[in-house]
Short mmCIF file of C-alpha atoms in Angstrom, two decimals:
data_model
loop_
_atom_site.label_atom_id
_atom_site.label_comp_id
_atom_site.label_asym_id
_atom_site.label_seq_id
_atom_site.Cartn_x
_atom_site.Cartn_y
_atom_site.Cartn_z
CA MET A 1 84.18 74.52 76.07
CA ALA A 2 82.07 77.70 76.24
CA ALA A 3 79.03 77.96 73.99
CA ALA A 4 80.40 80.98 72.13
CA GLU A 5 83.71 79.24 71.46
CA GLU A 6 81.93 76.06 70.31
CA ALA A 7 79.95 78.16 67.84
CA ALA A 8 83.13 79.83 66.58
CA VAL A 9 84.85 76.47 66.05
CA ALA A 10 81.76 75.10 64.29
CA GLN A 11 81.72 78.12 62.00
CA GLU A 12 85.38 77.62 61.12
CA SER A 13 84.74 73.91 60.52
CA ALA A 14 81.94 74.70 58.10
CA ALA A 15 84.18 77.14 56.24
CA ARG A 16 87.12 74.74 55.82
CA PRO A 17 88.03 73.71 52.25
CA ALA A 18 86.42 70.51 50.94
CA ALA A 19 89.69 69.30 49.49
CA GLY A 20 93.30 69.70 50.48
CA PRO A 21 95.80 68.21 52.93
CA ALA A 22 94.63 65.51 55.30
CA LEU A 23 95.14 67.92 58.20
CA TRP A 24 92.09 69.86 57.09
CA ARG A 25 89.88 66.78 57.19
CA LEU A 26 90.55 65.95 60.83
CA PRO A 27 87.69 66.51 63.32
CA GLU A 28 87.95 69.97 64.84
CA GLU A 29 88.29 68.52 68.37
CA LEU A 30 91.37 66.56 67.31
CA LEU A 31 92.79 69.51 65.43
CA LEU A 32 92.33 71.69 68.50
CA LEU A 33 94.09 69.09 70.64
CA ILE A 34 97.06 68.96 68.26
CA CYS A 35 97.33 72.75 68.11
CA SER A 36 97.10 73.03 71.89
CA TYR A 37 100.67 71.65 72.10
CA LEU A 38 102.04 74.48 69.96
CA ASP A 39 103.69 77.55 71.39
CA MET A 40 103.06 81.11 70.32
CA ARG A 41 105.63 81.13 67.53
CA ALA A 42 104.42 77.82 66.07
CA LEU A 43 100.81 79.02 66.06
CA GLY A 44 101.89 82.16 64.24
CA ARG A 45 103.70 80.17 61.59
CA LEU A 46 100.75 77.81 61.16
CA ALA A 47 98.49 80.83 60.63
CA GLN A 48 100.60 81.79 57.61
CA VAL A 49 99.81 78.57 55.73
CA CYS A 50 96.38 79.58 54.46
CA ARG A 51 93.39 81.77 55.25
CA TRP A 52 91.42 78.96 56.84
CA LEU A 53 94.24 78.04 59.24
CA ARG A 54 94.75 81.70 60.06
CA ARG A 55 91.13 81.94 61.15
CA PHE A 56 91.25 78.59 62.94
CA THR A 57 94.42 79.40 64.90
CA SER A 58 92.90 82.67 66.09
CA CYS A 59 90.47 80.73 68.29
CA ASP A 60 90.52 81.87 71.93
CA LEU A 61 90.78 78.26 73.11
CA LEU A 62 94.25 77.90 71.59
CA TRP A 63 95.57 81.15 73.03
CA ARG A 64 94.13 80.97 76.55
CA ARG A 65 96.91 78.73 77.88
CA ILE A 66 99.56 81.05 76.42
CA ALA A 67 97.78 84.13 77.74
CA ARG A 68 97.67 82.80 81.30
CA ALA A 69 101.46 82.56 81.26
CA SER A 70 101.89 85.99 79.67
CA LEU A 71 102.27 89.39 81.31
CA ASN A 72 99.17 91.55 81.71
CA SER A 73 96.94 89.61 79.32
CA GLY A 74 93.75 90.06 81.35
CA PHE A 75 93.85 86.72 83.21
CA THR A 76 94.16 86.46 86.99
CA ARG A 77 96.16 83.80 88.81
CA LEU A 78 93.02 81.70 89.17
CA GLY A 79 92.41 81.89 85.41
CA THR A 80 89.52 84.36 85.51
CA ASP A 81 89.23 86.33 82.28
CA LEU A 82 88.73 90.02 83.05
CA MET A 83 88.39 91.09 79.39
CA THR A 84 86.07 88.65 77.66
CA ASN A 85 85.21 91.19 74.96
CA VAL A 86 88.79 91.33 73.60
CA PRO A 87 90.21 88.42 71.54
CA VAL A 88 92.84 86.54 73.54
CA LYS A 89 95.27 86.44 70.61
CA ASP A 90 95.28 90.25 70.42
CA ARG A 91 96.03 90.50 74.13
CA VAL A 92 98.96 88.09 73.80
CA LYS A 93 100.41 90.32 71.06
CA VAL A 94 100.29 93.36 73.36
CA SER A 95 101.68 91.25 76.20
CA GLN A 96 104.88 90.75 74.24
CA ASN A 97 105.39 94.51 74.26
CA TRP A 98 105.16 94.50 78.06
CA ARG A 99 107.68 91.65 78.23
CA LEU A 100 110.13 93.35 75.86
CA GLY A 101 109.59 96.88 77.21
CA ARG A 102 108.35 98.26 73.89
CA CYS A 103 106.17 101.31 74.48
CA ARG A 104 105.59 104.92 73.51
CA GLU A 105 105.82 107.55 76.24
CA GLY A 106 103.51 110.54 76.42
CA ILE A 107 102.29 113.21 78.82
CA LEU A 108 98.56 113.44 79.42
CA LEU A 109 98.39 116.37 81.85
CA LYS A 110 100.70 119.06 83.20
CA TRP A 111 100.35 121.44 86.13
CA LYS A 112 102.46 124.41 87.18
CA CYS A 113 102.87 123.76 90.91
CA SER A 114 104.37 120.67 92.47
CA GLN A 115 101.64 118.25 93.57
CA MET A 116 101.32 114.87 95.26
CA PRO A 117 98.59 113.47 93.00
CA TRP A 118 96.54 110.33 93.43
CA MET A 119 94.44 108.75 90.69
CA ALA A 120 91.91 106.05 89.88
CA LEU A 121 90.53 104.51 86.68
CA GLU A 122 86.96 103.53 85.95
CA ASP A 123 85.76 102.38 82.50
CA ASP A 124 86.83 105.13 80.08
CA SER A 125 87.41 107.80 82.75
CA LEU A 126 90.41 108.88 84.79
CA TYR A 127 90.14 110.62 88.17
CA ILE A 128 93.12 112.53 89.51
CA SER A 129 93.64 114.78 92.53
CA GLN A 130 95.28 118.19 92.24
CA ALA A 131 95.62 120.23 95.43
CA ASN A 132 92.19 120.16 97.13
CA PHE A 133 90.28 119.12 93.99
CA ILE A 134 89.58 115.83 92.25
CA LEU A 135 89.14 116.11 88.48
CA ALA A 136 87.53 113.57 86.16
CA TYR A 137 88.67 113.23 82.54
CA GLN A 138 87.41 111.05 79.72
CA PHE A 139 89.85 108.98 77.66
CA ARG A 140 89.83 109.28 73.91
CA PRO A 141 89.33 105.98 72.02
CA ASP A 142 93.09 105.28 71.82
CA GLY A 143 93.40 105.29 75.62
CA ALA A 144 96.66 107.23 75.32
CA SER A 145 95.14 110.72 75.41
CA LEU A 146 92.46 112.62 77.29
CA ASN A 147 89.77 115.10 76.43
CA ARG A 148 91.17 118.35 77.78
CA GLN A 149 87.90 119.53 79.30
CA PRO A 150 87.22 117.77 82.62
CA LEU A 151 83.99 115.84 82.96
CA GLY A 152 83.67 116.97 86.55
CA VAL A 153 85.44 118.77 89.37
CA PHE A 154 84.94 117.57 92.95
CA ALA A 155 85.83 119.94 95.77
CA GLY A 156 85.14 120.11 99.48
CA HIS A 157 88.46 119.78 101.31
CA ASP A 158 90.19 122.79 102.84
CA GLU A 159 93.63 121.28 102.23
CA ASP A 160 95.15 118.88 99.70
CA VAL A 161 93.47 115.58 98.85
CA CYS A 162 95.86 112.89 100.09
CA HIS A 163 94.04 109.81 98.84
CA PHE A 164 90.73 108.70 97.37
CA VAL A 165 88.91 105.63 96.07
CA LEU A 166 85.93 105.03 93.78
CA ALA A 167 83.04 103.10 95.30
CA ASN A 168 79.47 102.58 94.10
CA SER A 169 79.17 105.77 92.00
CA HIS A 170 80.83 107.77 94.80
CA ILE A 171 84.31 109.16 95.43
CA ILE A 172 85.55 108.68 98.99
CA SER A 173 88.38 111.13 99.62
CA ALA A 174 90.86 111.73 102.45
CA GLY A 175 92.20 115.22 103.04
CA GLY A 176 94.99 117.02 104.81
CA ASP A 177 92.31 118.83 106.80
CA GLY A 178 91.54 115.64 108.74
CA LYS A 179 88.24 115.14 106.95
CA ILE A 180 86.70 112.41 104.81
CA GLY A 181 84.67 113.56 101.83
CA ILE A 182 81.95 111.71 99.94
CA HIS A 183 81.26 112.98 96.43
CA LYS A 184 78.53 111.65 94.19
CA ILE A 185 80.05 111.16 90.73
CA ASP A 186 77.00 112.02 88.62
CA SER A 187 76.03 115.15 90.57
CA THR A 188 77.49 118.02 92.57
CA PHE A 189 76.50 116.44 95.89
CA THR A 190 79.41 116.49 98.35
CA VAL A 191 79.48 115.95 102.09
CA LYS A 192 82.49 115.86 104.40
CA TYR A 193 82.98 114.76 107.99
CA SER A 194 85.64 115.30 110.62
CA ALA A 195 87.23 111.90 111.08
CA HIS A 196 90.71 112.53 112.48
CA GLU A 197 92.65 115.14 114.40
CA GLN A 198 95.39 115.35 111.77
CA GLU A 199 95.71 114.73 108.03
CA VAL A 200 94.05 111.59 106.67
CA ASN A 201 96.74 109.81 104.65
CA CYS A 202 94.68 106.91 103.33
CA VAL A 203 91.15 105.64 102.90
CA ASP A 204 89.47 102.54 101.46
CA CYS A 205 85.88 101.50 100.91
CA LYS A 206 84.20 98.18 100.15
CA GLY A 207 80.43 97.99 100.04
CA SER A 208 79.11 100.11 102.89
CA ILE A 209 82.32 100.01 104.98
CA ILE A 210 84.86 102.85 105.02
CA VAL A 211 88.21 102.64 106.80
CA SER A 212 90.67 105.50 107.09
CA GLY A 213 94.16 106.02 108.49
CA SER A 214 95.75 109.20 109.71
CA ARG A 215 98.92 110.85 110.92
CA ASP A 216 97.26 110.98 114.34
CA LYS A 217 98.18 107.25 114.68
CA THR A 218 94.63 105.96 114.44
CA ALA A 219 92.60 103.98 111.96
CA LYS A 220 88.86 104.45 111.98
CA GLU A 221 85.93 102.54 110.59
CA ALA A 222 82.60 103.95 109.44
CA GLU A 223 79.37 102.64 107.95
CA LYS A 224 78.42 104.42 104.74
CA GLN A 225 74.67 104.93 104.52
CA GLN A 226 73.67 106.13 101.07
CA PRO A 227 73.66 108.96 100.36
CA TYR A 228 74.74 110.16 103.79
CA LEU A 229 77.37 109.13 106.28
CA LYS A 230 76.55 109.56 109.95
CA SER A 231 79.57 110.95 111.71
CA ALA A 232 78.58 109.09 114.86
CA CYS A 233 79.42 105.84 113.10
CA PHE A 234 83.15 106.56 113.14
CA ARG A 235 84.86 104.05 115.41
CA LYS A 236 88.52 104.06 116.40
CA CYS A 237 90.10 100.72 115.52
CA GLU A 238 93.78 101.14 116.20
CA HIS A 239 96.57 103.01 117.91
CA THR A 240 100.04 102.48 116.48
CA GLY A 241 101.89 103.18 119.69
CA PRO A 242 104.22 105.95 120.92
CA GLY A 243 107.07 106.99 118.69
CA ASP A 244 105.41 106.03 115.41
CA CYS A 245 104.68 108.63 112.76
CA GLY A 246 101.18 107.52 111.89
CA LEU A 247 99.52 105.45 109.21
CA LYS A 248 100.73 105.72 105.63
CA ASN A 249 98.40 103.30 103.91
CA ILE A 250 95.40 101.12 104.54
CA HIS A 251 93.61 98.42 102.56
CA LEU A 252 90.31 96.72 103.25
CA GLU A 253 89.36 93.12 102.47
CA VAL A 254 85.68 92.28 102.90
CA ARG A 255 84.81 88.59 102.65
CA SER A 256 81.46 87.66 101.16
CA LEU A 257 80.99 84.50 103.25
CA PRO A 258 79.93 84.89 106.90
CA ALA A 259 82.39 82.18 107.98
CA LEU A 260 85.33 84.23 106.71
CA ARG A 261 86.56 87.12 108.81
CA SER A 262 86.66 90.55 107.20
CA SER A 263 89.81 92.52 107.90
CA PHE A 264 91.94 95.45 106.90
CA VAL A 265 95.71 95.90 106.80
CA THR A 266 97.53 99.04 107.91
CA GLY A 267 100.99 100.24 106.97
CA THR A 268 102.86 102.69 109.21
CA ALA A 269 106.02 104.74 109.00
CA CYS A 270 107.75 102.39 111.48
CA CYS A 271 109.65 105.14 113.29
CA GLY A 272 109.59 103.15 116.52
CA HIS A 273 110.42 99.49 116.95
CA PHE A 274 107.14 98.21 115.58
CA SER A 275 106.13 96.03 112.69
CA PRO A 276 104.88 98.41 109.98
CA LEU A 277 102.26 95.94 108.73
CA ARG A 278 99.32 94.94 110.93
CA ILE A 279 96.06 93.16 110.19
CA TRP A 280 92.92 94.13 112.11
CA ASP A 281 89.54 92.49 112.50
CA LEU A 282 86.94 94.71 110.88
CA ASN A 283 84.10 93.76 113.22
CA SER A 284 85.86 94.04 116.57
CA GLY A 285 88.64 96.47 115.72
CA GLN A 286 91.13 94.17 117.45
CA LEU A 287 94.62 93.31 116.25
CA VAL A 288 94.69 89.94 114.45
CA THR A 289 98.40 89.72 113.69
CA HIS A 290 101.38 91.69 112.49
CA LEU A 291 103.44 90.73 109.46
CA GLY A 292 107.18 90.19 109.50
CA SER A 293 109.73 90.73 112.23
CA ASP A 294 113.04 92.50 112.85
CA PHE A 295 112.22 95.51 110.71
CA PRO A 296 114.81 98.28 111.15
CA PRO A 297 113.55 101.71 112.26
CA GLY A 298 112.32 103.67 109.27
CA ALA A 299 111.36 100.60 107.20
CA GLY A 300 107.87 102.01 106.81
CA VAL A 301 105.23 100.97 104.29
CA LEU A 302 104.00 103.40 101.62
CA ASP A 303 101.69 101.15 99.63
CA VAL A 304 99.90 97.90 100.41
CA MET A 305 97.20 95.92 98.62
CA TYR A 306 95.33 92.65 99.01
CA GLU A 307 95.40 90.34 95.99
CA SER A 308 93.16 87.74 97.59
CA PRO A 309 91.74 87.16 101.08
CA SER A 310 95.01 85.51 102.10
CA THR A 311 97.69 87.21 99.97
CA LEU A 312 98.91 90.81 99.84
CA LEU A 313 101.77 92.95 98.58
CA SER A 314 103.62 95.79 100.29
CA CYS A 315 106.40 98.25 99.48
CA GLY A 316 108.01 101.24 101.14
CA TYR A 317 111.08 102.96 102.49
CA ASP A 318 113.28 99.88 102.75
CA THR A 319 113.31 99.49 98.90
CA TYR A 320 111.64 96.05 98.88
CA VAL A 321 108.40 94.75 97.47
CA ARG A 322 107.18 91.88 99.62
CA TYR A 323 104.58 89.24 98.84
CA TRP A 324 102.82 87.81 101.90
CA ASP A 325 100.76 84.64 102.07
CA LEU A 326 98.88 84.43 105.36
CA ARG A 327 98.30 80.71 104.87
CA THR A 328 102.00 79.91 105.15
CA SER A 329 103.52 82.40 107.57
CA VAL A 330 102.94 85.86 109.00
CA ARG A 331 106.55 86.24 110.12
CA LYS A 332 108.25 85.87 106.76
CA CYS A 333 107.16 86.87 103.26
CA VAL A 334 107.13 84.20 100.57
CA MET A 335 108.76 86.39 97.90
CA GLU A 336 110.53 89.72 97.73
CA TRP A 337 111.98 91.98 95.05
CA GLU A 338 114.63 94.62 95.77
CA GLU A 339 114.81 97.96 94.00
CA PRO A 340 118.28 97.80 92.42
CA HIS A 341 119.23 101.47 92.97
CA ASP A 342 118.25 101.56 96.65
CA SER A 343 115.36 103.96 96.09
CA THR A 344 112.22 104.18 98.19
CA LEU A 345 109.25 102.54 96.52
CA TYR A 346 106.20 104.82 96.67
CA CYS A 347 103.59 102.68 94.95
CA LEU A 348 102.89 99.36 93.27
CA GLN A 349 100.33 97.81 90.95
CA THR A 350 99.80 94.30 89.56
CA ASP A 351 97.78 92.69 86.79
CA GLY A 352 96.52 90.10 89.28
CA ASN A 353 98.90 87.55 87.80
CA HIS A 354 102.58 87.80 86.79
CA LEU A 355 103.16 91.52 86.15
CA LEU A 356 104.28 93.87 88.91
CA ALA A 357 104.87 97.60 88.40
CA THR A 358 106.57 99.85 90.96
CA GLY A 359 107.19 103.59 91.23
CA SER A 360 110.44 104.89 92.76
CA SER A 361 111.29 108.04 94.69
CA TYR A 362 113.86 109.52 92.28
CA TYR A 363 113.64 110.56 88.63
CA GLY A 364 110.15 109.16 88.20
CA VAL A 365 111.44 105.65 87.61
CA VAL A 366 108.78 103.04 86.82
CA ARG A 367 109.94 99.44 86.89
CA LEU A 368 108.27 96.37 85.44
CA TRP A 369 108.83 93.00 87.11
CA ASP A 370 107.94 89.45 86.19
CA ARG A 371 107.03 87.96 89.53
CA ARG A 372 108.50 84.63 88.47
CA GLN A 373 111.94 86.28 88.38
CA ARG A 374 114.03 88.17 90.90
CA ALA A 375 115.51 90.77 88.57
CA CYS A 376 113.70 93.77 87.15
CA LEU A 377 112.52 93.42 83.55
CA HIS A 378 112.60 97.08 82.46
CA ALA A 379 113.00 100.55 83.92
CA PHE A 380 111.48 103.75 82.52
CA PRO A 381 112.86 107.05 83.91
CA LEU A 382 110.10 109.59 83.30
CA THR A 383 111.92 112.72 84.51
CA SER A 384 115.41 114.16 84.18
CA THR A 385 117.64 115.47 86.97
CA PRO A 386 116.25 119.05 87.23
CA LEU A 387 112.69 117.71 87.61
CA SER A 388 113.39 114.65 89.71
CA SER A 389 110.14 113.44 91.22
CA PRO A 390 108.71 110.38 92.96
CA VAL A 391 106.06 108.31 91.25
CA TYR A 392 103.16 108.96 93.60
CA CYS A 393 100.61 106.68 91.97
CA LEU A 394 100.47 103.99 89.28
CA ARG A 395 97.54 102.53 87.39
CA LEU A 396 97.55 100.09 84.49
CA THR A 397 95.32 98.44 81.92
CA THR A 398 96.23 95.69 79.47
CA LYS A 399 97.38 98.37 76.99
CA HIS A 400 98.61 101.32 79.03
CA LEU A 401 100.43 102.28 82.22
CA TYR A 402 99.68 105.65 83.86
CA ALA A 403 102.12 107.29 86.29
CA ALA A 404 101.40 110.43 88.34
CA LEU A 405 104.44 112.58 89.18
CA SER A 406 104.93 115.99 90.79
CA TYR A 407 104.37 118.06 87.67
CA ASN A 408 102.64 115.83 85.14
CA LEU A 409 100.77 112.64 84.36
CA HIS A 410 102.63 110.23 82.08
CA VAL A 411 101.34 107.36 79.96
CA LEU A 412 103.28 104.40 78.57
CA ASP A 413 101.43 103.06 75.54
CA PHE A 414 102.22 99.37 74.98
CA HIS A 415 99.48 98.94 72.36
CA ASN A 416 101.04 101.29 69.79
CA PRO A 417 104.75 101.44 70.67
#
């Protein structure tokens, strides 16, 4: 039992009535054990008995087990609590809205021309690309609206920004001009380097390592030296082979222990007879393995992400989300979910536990999945037929889901439905 939780239980014990039912006179450890067998509904009913039981049943210890089994409650699969400053009971309440699909839809930003935006979240700020700029906005306290005046505007690319990531107070961006840009968040410092011969579709950064993938069928690795990046450090790591249409996405996994091999995964368009998913050794640049087999031509990957050093998710043109566990097999995924309307899946996001969110290619459809089930939980079409748009990027918190489409940025507010 954590020290803070022990203090909370002791405080509740001191505040319990001196007289009353025998239940009140039980030691708090025994009372906690009894209540630990109750489900969410039973705990709610017990909280209605009296004020003291309402306070007692709000203890994080009683709700942690329920929260770990809930959708998007801030707990990872390993039980790590990512939001220790928010009461667990409150997060379970919001989790029920995710499970039932109760939310309020809103539009945070609009733009006149069709875009292919990418975005990232950090603390109370949202970063989103529009054409060859990246704009930073600050959330208002409700998290469902933005201050209209941008906090910063980051430029430097001659063509559209295709992808970017936040890393160590910097923005690492990939552009259609074949360049990688490094922007310092708290200043106007920007530097860009020629990395590829064609547009850079994807980039990732962990620590001092940058990897990028391009339409020119290469992935490259660079060492980021603060605050500058030496262009001579770019090293070609991969060639996808003739007939392929280049890299669509890339994700880096850097292990902290020397005994574990650092790697990155690439996803290609799979125009030739190649596996679209390949894992590469970061140090040598050599192919480690490819994932899956018997992919039909065109079953390319549009989004891929590591969840742990040995597990990752992918989605793309063949309308499937696949969950891979490298400890079991690299030829067959351990779980897959099919988009029911046969639409290309442009992007995915998870809460690190049971919730999976996907963005489709038509009508801005966002789907929520419980990874313990095969069928989709809920679908949210964010555009109508005249403005049909793919969902280019998804981001989520425990209270909100943000979806970037061609003409606007949508928010689904599950905290205040």
